[in-house]
CSV table of C-alpha atoms and ligand atoms in Angstrom, one decimal:
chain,number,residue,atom,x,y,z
A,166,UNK,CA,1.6,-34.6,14.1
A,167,UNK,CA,0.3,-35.7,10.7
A,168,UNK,CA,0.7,-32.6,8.0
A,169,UNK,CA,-3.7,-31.1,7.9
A,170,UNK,CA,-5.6,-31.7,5.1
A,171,UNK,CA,-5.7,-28.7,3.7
A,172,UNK,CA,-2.7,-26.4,3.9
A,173,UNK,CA,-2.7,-22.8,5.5
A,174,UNK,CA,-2.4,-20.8,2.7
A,175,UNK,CA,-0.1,-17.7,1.6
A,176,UNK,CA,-0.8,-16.2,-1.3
A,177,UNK,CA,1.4,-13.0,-2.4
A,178,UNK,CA,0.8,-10.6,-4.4
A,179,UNK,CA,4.6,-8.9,-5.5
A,180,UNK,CA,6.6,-7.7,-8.4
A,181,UNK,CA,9.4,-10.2,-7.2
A,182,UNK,CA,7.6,-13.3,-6.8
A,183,UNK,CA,11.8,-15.1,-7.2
A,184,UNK,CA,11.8,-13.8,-3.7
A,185,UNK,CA,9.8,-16.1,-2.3
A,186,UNK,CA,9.2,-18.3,0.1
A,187,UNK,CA,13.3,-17.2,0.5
A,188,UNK,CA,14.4,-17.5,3.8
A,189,UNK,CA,10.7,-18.9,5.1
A,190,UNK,CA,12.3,-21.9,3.3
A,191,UNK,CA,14.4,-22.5,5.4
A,192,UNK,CA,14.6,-24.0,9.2
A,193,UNK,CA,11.2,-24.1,10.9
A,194,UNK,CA,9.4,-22.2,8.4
A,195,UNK,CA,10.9,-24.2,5.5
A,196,UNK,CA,10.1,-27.4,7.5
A,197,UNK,CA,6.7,-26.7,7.6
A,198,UNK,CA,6.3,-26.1,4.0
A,199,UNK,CA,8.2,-29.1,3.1
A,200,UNK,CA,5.7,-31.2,5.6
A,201,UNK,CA,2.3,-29.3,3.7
A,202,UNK,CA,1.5,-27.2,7.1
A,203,UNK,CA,1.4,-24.4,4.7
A,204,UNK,CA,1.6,-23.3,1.3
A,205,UNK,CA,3.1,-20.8,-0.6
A,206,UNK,CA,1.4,-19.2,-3.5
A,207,UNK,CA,2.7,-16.3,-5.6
A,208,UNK,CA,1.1,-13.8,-7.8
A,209,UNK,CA,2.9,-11.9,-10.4
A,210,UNK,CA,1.9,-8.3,-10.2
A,211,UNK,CA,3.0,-7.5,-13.8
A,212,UNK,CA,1.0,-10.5,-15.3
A,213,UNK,CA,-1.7,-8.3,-14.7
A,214,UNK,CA,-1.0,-5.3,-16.8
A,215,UNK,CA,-2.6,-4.8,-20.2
A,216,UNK,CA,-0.4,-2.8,-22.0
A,217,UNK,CA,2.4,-3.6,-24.0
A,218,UNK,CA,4.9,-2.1,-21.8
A,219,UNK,CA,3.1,-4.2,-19.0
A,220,UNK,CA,3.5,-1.1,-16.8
A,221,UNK,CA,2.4,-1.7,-13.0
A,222,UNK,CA,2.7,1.9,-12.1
A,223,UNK,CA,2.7,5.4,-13.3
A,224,UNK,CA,3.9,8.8,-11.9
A,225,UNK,CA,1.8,10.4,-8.7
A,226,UNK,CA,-1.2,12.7,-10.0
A,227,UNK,CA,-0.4,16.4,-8.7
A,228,UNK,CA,3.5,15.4,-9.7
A,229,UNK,CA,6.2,14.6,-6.8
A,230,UNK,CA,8.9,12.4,-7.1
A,231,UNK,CA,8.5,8.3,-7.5
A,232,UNK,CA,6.1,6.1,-9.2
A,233,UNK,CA,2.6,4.7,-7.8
A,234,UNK,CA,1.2,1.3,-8.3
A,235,UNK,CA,-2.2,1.4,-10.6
A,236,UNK,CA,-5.3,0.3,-8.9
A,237,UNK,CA,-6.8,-1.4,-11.9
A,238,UNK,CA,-3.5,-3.4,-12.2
A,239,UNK,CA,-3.4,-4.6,-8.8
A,240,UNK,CA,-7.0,-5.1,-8.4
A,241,UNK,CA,-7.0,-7.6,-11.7
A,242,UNK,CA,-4.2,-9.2,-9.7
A,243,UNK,CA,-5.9,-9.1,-6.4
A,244,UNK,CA,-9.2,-10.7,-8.2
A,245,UNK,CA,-8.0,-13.3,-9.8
A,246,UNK,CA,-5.9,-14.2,-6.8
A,247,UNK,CA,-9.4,-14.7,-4.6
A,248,UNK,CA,-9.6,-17.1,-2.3
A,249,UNK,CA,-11.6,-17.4,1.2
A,250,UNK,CA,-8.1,-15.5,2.7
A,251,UNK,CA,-8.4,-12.5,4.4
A,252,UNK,CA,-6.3,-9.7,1.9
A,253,UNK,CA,-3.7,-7.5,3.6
A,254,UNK,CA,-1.4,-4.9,2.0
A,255,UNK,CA,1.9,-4.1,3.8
A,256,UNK,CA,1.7,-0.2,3.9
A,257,UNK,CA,4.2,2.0,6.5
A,258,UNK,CA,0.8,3.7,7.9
A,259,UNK,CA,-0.9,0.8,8.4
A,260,UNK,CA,-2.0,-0.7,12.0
A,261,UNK,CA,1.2,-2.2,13.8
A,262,UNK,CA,1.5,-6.0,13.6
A,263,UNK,CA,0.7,-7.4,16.9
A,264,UNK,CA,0.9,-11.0,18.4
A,265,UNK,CA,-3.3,-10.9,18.5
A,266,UNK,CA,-3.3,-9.7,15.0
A,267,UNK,CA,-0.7,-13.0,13.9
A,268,UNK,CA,-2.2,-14.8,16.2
A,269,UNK,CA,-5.7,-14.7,15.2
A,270,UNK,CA,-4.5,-15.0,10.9
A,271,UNK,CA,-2.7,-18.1,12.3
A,272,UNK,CA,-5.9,-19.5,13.1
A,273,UNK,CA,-8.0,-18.9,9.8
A,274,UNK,CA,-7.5,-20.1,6.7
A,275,UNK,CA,-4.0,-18.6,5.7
A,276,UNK,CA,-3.7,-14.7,3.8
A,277,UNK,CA,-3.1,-12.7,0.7
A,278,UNK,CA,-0.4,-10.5,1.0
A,279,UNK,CA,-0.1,-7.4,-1.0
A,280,UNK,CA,3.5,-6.2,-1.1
A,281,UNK,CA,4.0,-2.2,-2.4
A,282,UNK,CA,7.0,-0.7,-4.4
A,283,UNK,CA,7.9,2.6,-5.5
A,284,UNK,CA,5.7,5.3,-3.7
A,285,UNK,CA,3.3,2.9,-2.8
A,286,UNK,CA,-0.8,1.9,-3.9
A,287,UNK,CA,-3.1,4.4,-5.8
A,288,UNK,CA,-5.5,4.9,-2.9
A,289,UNK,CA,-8.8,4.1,-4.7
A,290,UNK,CA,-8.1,0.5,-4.6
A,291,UNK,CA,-8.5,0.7,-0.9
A,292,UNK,CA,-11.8,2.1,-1.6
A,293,UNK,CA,-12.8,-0.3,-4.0
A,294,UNK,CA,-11.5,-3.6,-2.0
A,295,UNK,CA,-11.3,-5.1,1.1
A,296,UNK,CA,-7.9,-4.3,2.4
A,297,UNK,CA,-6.8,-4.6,5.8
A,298,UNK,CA,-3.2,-2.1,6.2
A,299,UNK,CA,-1.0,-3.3,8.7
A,300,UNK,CA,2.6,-2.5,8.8
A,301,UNK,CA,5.8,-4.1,10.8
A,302,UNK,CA,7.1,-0.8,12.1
A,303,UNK,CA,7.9,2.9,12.2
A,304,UNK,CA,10.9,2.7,9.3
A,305,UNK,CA,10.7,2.5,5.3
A,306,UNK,CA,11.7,-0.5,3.7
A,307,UNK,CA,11.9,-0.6,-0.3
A,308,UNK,CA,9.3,-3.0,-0.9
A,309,UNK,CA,6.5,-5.2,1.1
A,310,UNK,CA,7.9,-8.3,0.5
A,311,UNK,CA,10.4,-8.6,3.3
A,312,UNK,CA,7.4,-7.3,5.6
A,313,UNK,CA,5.4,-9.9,4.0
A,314,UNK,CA,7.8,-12.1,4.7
A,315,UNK,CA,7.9,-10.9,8.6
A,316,UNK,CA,4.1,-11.7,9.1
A,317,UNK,CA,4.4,-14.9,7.3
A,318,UNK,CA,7.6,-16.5,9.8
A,319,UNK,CA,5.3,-14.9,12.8
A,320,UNK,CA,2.2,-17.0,11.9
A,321,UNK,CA,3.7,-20.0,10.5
A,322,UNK,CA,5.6,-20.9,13.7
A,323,UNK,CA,2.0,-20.9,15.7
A,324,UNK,CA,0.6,-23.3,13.1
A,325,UNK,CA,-0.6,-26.8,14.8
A,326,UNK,CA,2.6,-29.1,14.5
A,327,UNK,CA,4.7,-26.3,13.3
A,328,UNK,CA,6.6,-25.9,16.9
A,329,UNK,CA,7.5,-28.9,19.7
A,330,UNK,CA,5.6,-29.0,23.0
A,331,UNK,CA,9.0,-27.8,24.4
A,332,UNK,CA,8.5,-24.2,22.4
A,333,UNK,CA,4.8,-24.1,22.5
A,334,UNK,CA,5.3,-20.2,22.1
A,335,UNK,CA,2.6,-19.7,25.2
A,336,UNK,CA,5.6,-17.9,26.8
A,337,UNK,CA,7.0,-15.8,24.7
A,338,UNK,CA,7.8,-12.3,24.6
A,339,UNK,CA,3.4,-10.2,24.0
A,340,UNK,CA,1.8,-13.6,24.5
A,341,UNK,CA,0.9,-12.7,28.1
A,342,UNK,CA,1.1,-9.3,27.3
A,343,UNK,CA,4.5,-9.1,28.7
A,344,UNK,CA,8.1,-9.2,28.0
A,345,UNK,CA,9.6,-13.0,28.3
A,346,UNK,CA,12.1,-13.7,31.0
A,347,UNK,CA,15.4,-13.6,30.9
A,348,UNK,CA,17.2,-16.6,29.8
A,349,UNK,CA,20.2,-18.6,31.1
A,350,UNK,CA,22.7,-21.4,30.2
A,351,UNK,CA,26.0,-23.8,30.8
A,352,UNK,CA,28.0,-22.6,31.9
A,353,UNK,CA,26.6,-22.0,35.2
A,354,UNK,CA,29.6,-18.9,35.9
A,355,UNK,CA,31.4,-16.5,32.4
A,356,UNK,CA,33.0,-13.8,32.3
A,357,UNK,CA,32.7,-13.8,36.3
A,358,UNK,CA,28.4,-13.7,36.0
A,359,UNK,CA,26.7,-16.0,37.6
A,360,UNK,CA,23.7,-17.7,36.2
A,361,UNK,CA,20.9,-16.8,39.2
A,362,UNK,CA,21.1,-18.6,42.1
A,363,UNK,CA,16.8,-19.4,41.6
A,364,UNK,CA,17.3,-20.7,38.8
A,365,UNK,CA,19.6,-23.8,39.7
A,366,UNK,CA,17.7,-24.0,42.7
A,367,UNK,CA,15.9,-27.0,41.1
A,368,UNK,CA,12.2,-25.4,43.0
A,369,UNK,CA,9.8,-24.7,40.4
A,370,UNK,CA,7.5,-22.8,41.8
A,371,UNK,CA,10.3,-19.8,43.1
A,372,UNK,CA,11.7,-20.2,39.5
A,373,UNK,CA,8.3,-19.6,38.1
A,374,UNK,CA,7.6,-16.1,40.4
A,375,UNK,CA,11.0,-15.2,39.6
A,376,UNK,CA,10.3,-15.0,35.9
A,377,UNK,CA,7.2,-13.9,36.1
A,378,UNK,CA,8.0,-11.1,38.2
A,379,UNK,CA,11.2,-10.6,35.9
A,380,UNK,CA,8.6,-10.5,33.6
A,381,UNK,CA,6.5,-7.6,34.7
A,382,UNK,CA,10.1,-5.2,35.5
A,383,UNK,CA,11.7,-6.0,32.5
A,384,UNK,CA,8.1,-4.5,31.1
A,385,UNK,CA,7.8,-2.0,32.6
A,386,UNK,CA,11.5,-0.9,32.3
A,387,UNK,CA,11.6,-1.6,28.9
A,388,UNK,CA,8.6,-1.4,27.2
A,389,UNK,CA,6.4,1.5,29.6
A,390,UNK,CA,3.3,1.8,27.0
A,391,UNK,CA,2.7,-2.4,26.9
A,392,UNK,CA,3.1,-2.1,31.0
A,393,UNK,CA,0.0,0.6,31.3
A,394,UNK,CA,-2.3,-1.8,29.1
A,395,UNK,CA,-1.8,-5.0,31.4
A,396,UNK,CA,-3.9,-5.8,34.2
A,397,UNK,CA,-1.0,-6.4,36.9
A,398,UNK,CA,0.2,-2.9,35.9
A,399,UNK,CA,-1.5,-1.9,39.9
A,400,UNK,CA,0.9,1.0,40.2
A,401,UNK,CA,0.9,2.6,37.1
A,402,UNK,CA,2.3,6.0,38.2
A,403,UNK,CA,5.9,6.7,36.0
A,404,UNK,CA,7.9,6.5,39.4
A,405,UNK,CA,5.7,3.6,40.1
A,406,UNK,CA,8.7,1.6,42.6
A,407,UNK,CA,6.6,-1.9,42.8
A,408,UNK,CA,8.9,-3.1,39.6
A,409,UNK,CA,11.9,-1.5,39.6
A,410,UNK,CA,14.9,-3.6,37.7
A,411,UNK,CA,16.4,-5.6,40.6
A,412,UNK,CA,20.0,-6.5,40.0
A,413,UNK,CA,20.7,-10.1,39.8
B,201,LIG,N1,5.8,6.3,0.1
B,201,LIG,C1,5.6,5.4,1.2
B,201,LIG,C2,5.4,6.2,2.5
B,201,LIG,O1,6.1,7.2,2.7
B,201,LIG,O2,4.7,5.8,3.4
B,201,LIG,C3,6.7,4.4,1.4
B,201,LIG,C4,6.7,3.4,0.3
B,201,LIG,S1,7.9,2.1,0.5
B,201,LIG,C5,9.3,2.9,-0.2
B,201,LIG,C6,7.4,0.9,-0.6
B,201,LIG,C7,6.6,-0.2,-0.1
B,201,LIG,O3,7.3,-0.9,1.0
B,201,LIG,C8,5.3,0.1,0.6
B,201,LIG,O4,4.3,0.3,-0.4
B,201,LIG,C9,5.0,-1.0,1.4
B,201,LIG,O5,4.5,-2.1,0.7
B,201,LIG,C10,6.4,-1.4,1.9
B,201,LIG,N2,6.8,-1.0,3.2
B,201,LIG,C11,7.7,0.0,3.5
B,201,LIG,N3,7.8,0.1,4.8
B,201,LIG,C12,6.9,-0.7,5.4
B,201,LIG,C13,6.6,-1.0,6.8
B,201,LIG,N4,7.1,-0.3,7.8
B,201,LIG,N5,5.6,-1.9,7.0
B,201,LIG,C14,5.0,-2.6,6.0
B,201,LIG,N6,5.4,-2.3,4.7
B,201,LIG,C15,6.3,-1.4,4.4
């Protein structure tokens, strides 16, 4: 598929723009930026700052330990950055990342990425700009950029031309709302397991029930609170029996 015309577009905003794209060059990410299915911009933080010192942040007001990012540093940043990209800053109480969320970014125009250090942002700049908050998960990382870097690989991968037919990603693990299948290779018996006797029975449509209703046990073994928000989830009592794991 011929590279589009114009490029999805990252642009972030960091104090370590050497850090980027890092590993997203690399194997399928990396591919696509080599091949112009998206771009990579970066925005020095501290080319904004107008003092000598070019200071980014200062200590919290009402004292505590740490520094805080300045709001009029990282809104100079964040304006001249503009673009038609919707702006999201990588914050630990943001909404959790979803498949919907990267799904629906990978179809717009690309996104500016604000990555926090030190104690975080200076809270008036969410006042003052349109900034969406999402973060990848209920643990503190030192900085944004490797959760930057998270929702960048999620949406780059669903970019048109980005992934073969053969991993179209309609299967995957949240697309349908549900846990993928378990997977199975050569050799057909290890370590005296056997690879399922469905799935080398060459019938399609008894492999396809038997994922799909791997699918919905693994679910709602595994993940119980995604199970009580999909629609096959009939019995949705917590000794609900309908799914039970059923050895192999
Ligand atoms: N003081 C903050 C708190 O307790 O919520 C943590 C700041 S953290 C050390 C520094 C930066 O890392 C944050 O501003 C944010 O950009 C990023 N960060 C840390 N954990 C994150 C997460 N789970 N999701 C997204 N970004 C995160």
């Amino acid at each position: 598929m011929a590279a589009p015309a114009r490029p999805w577009q990252a642009t972030v905003l960091t104090l370590y723009p050497e850090m980027f794209p890092g590993p997203l060059g690399a194997a399928i990410a990396g591919r696509a930026l080599a091949e112009g299915r998206w771009a990579c911009r970066t925005v020095n933080i501290r080319d904004h700052a107008t003092d000598r010192h070019r200071s980014v942040d200062d200590t919290p007001a009402g004292g505590g330990p740490g520094m805080v990012l300045r709001a009029d540093v990282v809104a100079a940043a964040l304006d001249a950055a503009a673009d038609d990209t919707p702006v999201l800053a990588l914050t630990p109480r943001g909404a959790p990342l979803d498949q919907p969320r990267v799904r629906a970014l990978a179809a717009g125009p690309g996104v500016t990425l604000l990555c926090g250090r030190f104690e975080g942002f200076d809270e008036r700049l969410f006042a003052r700009r349109a900034i969406e908050e999402v973060s990848i998960g209920d643990y503190i990382l030192s900085g944004g950029e490797v959760a930057a870097m998270v929702l960048l690989d999620a949406c780059v991968r669903l970019l048109p031309g980005v992934m073969g037919a053969a991993q179209s990603g309609d299967d995957e693990s949240f697309e349908s709302g549900l846990l993928e299948h378990p997977h199975y290779t050569r050799p057909a018996l290890w370590e005296g397991l056997e690879i399922p006797e469905v799935l080398r029975s060459g019938d399609h449509a008894k492999i396809a029930a038997w994922r799909l209703e791997r699918s919905r046990a693994d679910t709602r073994l595994r993940r119980p609170d995604l199970w009580q928000r999909h629609p096959d989830a009939a019995d949705r009592s917590p000794s609900g029996a309908r799914y039970q794991k059923k050895e192999e």
